[in-house]
C-alpha positions in Angstrom: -13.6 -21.9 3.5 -13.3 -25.7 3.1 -11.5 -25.0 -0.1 -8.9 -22.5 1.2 -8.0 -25.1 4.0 -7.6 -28.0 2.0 -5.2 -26.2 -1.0 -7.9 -26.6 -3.1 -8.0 -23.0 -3.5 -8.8 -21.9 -7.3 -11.8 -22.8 -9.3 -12.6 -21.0 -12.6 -9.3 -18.8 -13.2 -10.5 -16.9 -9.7 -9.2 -17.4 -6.0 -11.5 -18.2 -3.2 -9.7 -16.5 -1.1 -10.2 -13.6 -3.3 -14.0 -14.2 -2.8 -13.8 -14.7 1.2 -11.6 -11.6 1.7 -14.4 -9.9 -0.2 -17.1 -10.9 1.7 -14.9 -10.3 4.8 -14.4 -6.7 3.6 -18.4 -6.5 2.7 -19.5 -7.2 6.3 -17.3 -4.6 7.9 -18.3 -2.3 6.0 -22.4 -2.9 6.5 -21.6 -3.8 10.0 -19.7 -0.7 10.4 -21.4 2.0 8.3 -24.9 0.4 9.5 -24.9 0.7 13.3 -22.8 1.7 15.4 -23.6 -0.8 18.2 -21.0 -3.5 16.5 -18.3 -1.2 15.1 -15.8 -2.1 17.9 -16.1 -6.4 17.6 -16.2 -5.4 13.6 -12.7 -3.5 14.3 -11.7 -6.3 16.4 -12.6 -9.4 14.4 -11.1 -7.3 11.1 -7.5 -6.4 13.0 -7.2 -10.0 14.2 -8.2 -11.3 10.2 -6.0 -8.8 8.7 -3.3 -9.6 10.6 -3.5 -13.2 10.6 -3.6 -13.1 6.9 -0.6 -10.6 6.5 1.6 -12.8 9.2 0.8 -15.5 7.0 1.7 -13.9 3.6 4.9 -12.7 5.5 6.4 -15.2 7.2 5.4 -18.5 4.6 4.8 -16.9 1.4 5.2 -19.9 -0.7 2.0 -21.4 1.3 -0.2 -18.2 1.2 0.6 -17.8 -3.1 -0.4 -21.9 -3.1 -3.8 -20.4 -1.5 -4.4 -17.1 -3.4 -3.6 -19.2 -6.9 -0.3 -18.0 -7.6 1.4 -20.8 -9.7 4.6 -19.2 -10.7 5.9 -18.4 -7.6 9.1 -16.7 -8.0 11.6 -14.1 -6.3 9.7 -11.3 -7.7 5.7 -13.0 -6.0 7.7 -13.3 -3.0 8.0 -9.5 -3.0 4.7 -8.9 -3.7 3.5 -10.9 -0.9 5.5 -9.1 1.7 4.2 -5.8 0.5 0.9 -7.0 0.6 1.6 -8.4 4.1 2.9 -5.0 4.8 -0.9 -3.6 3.9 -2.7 -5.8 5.3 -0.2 -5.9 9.2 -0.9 -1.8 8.2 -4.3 -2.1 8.7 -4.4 -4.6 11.3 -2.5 -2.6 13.6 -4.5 0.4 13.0 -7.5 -0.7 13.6 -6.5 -3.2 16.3 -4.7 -0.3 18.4 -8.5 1.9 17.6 -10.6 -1.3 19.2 -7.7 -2.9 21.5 -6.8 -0.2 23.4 -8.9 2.7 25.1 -7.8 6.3 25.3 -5.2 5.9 21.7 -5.5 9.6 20.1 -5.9 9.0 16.3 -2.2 10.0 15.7 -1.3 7.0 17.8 -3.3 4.8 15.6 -2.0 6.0 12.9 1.9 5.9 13.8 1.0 2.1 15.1 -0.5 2.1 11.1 3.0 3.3 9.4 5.6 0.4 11.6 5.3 -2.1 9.1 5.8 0.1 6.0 9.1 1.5 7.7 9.9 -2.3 8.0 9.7 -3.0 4.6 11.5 -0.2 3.4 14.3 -0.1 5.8 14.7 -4.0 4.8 14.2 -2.8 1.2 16.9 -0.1 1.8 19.3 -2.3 3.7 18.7 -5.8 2.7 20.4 -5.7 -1.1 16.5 -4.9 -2.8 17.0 -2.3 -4.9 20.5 -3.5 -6.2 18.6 -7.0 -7.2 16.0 -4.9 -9.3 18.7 -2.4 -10.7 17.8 0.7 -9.3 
């Protein structure tokens, strides 16, 4: 963790943020699929993560590709982040609406789930994306 804060995140060819997100992903799954007594903190700690890390990669890409160990960071990474902000905001707010709030009907969730993919595609559709590719 000291590594990700400081910059310093890449070390053999492989992210530690790779690593931490992997062990982040690791414990809510055995805290989830073990008992059921911590599933709701394990949604809730996981929806805040998720969407602290997907705020990040959206709104200061250039920052969160410095930590993942992107060195060619280009028009085209930039794009990539914001879809993988889009997943990761996806999951946050599906979960987070699950654990958050009391009496949301999985459909909820779920619709909660799908607002930032119609943001990105709207944007995508809208915001000159597809001409700049050459679709």
């Amino acid at each position: 963790l000291r590594d990700i804060l400081s910059g310093d995140a890449v070390r053999g060819g492989y992210s530690n943020t790779v690593f931490f997100w992997l062990w982040v992903a690791a414990f809510i799954f055995i805290a989830y699929a073990m008992t059921q007594t911590y599933a709701d903190t394990t949604l809730k700690v996981a929806s805040v993560l998720w969407a602290l890390d997907g705020l990040q990669c959206l709104l200061i890409p250039g920052v969160a590709a410095k930590i993942y160990g992107v060195e060619n960071f280009n028009e085209r990474t930039k794009d990539n982040f914001k879809e993988t902000a889009t997943v990761l905001l996806s999951m946050a707010l599906l979960m987070g609406s699950l654990s958050f709030f009391d009496n949301v009907s999985n459909a909820q969730a779920f619709g909660c789930g799908i607002i930032p993919w119609i943001v990105l595609f709207s944007s995508r559709l809208f915001g000159g994306f597809y001409d700049r590719i050459g679709v």
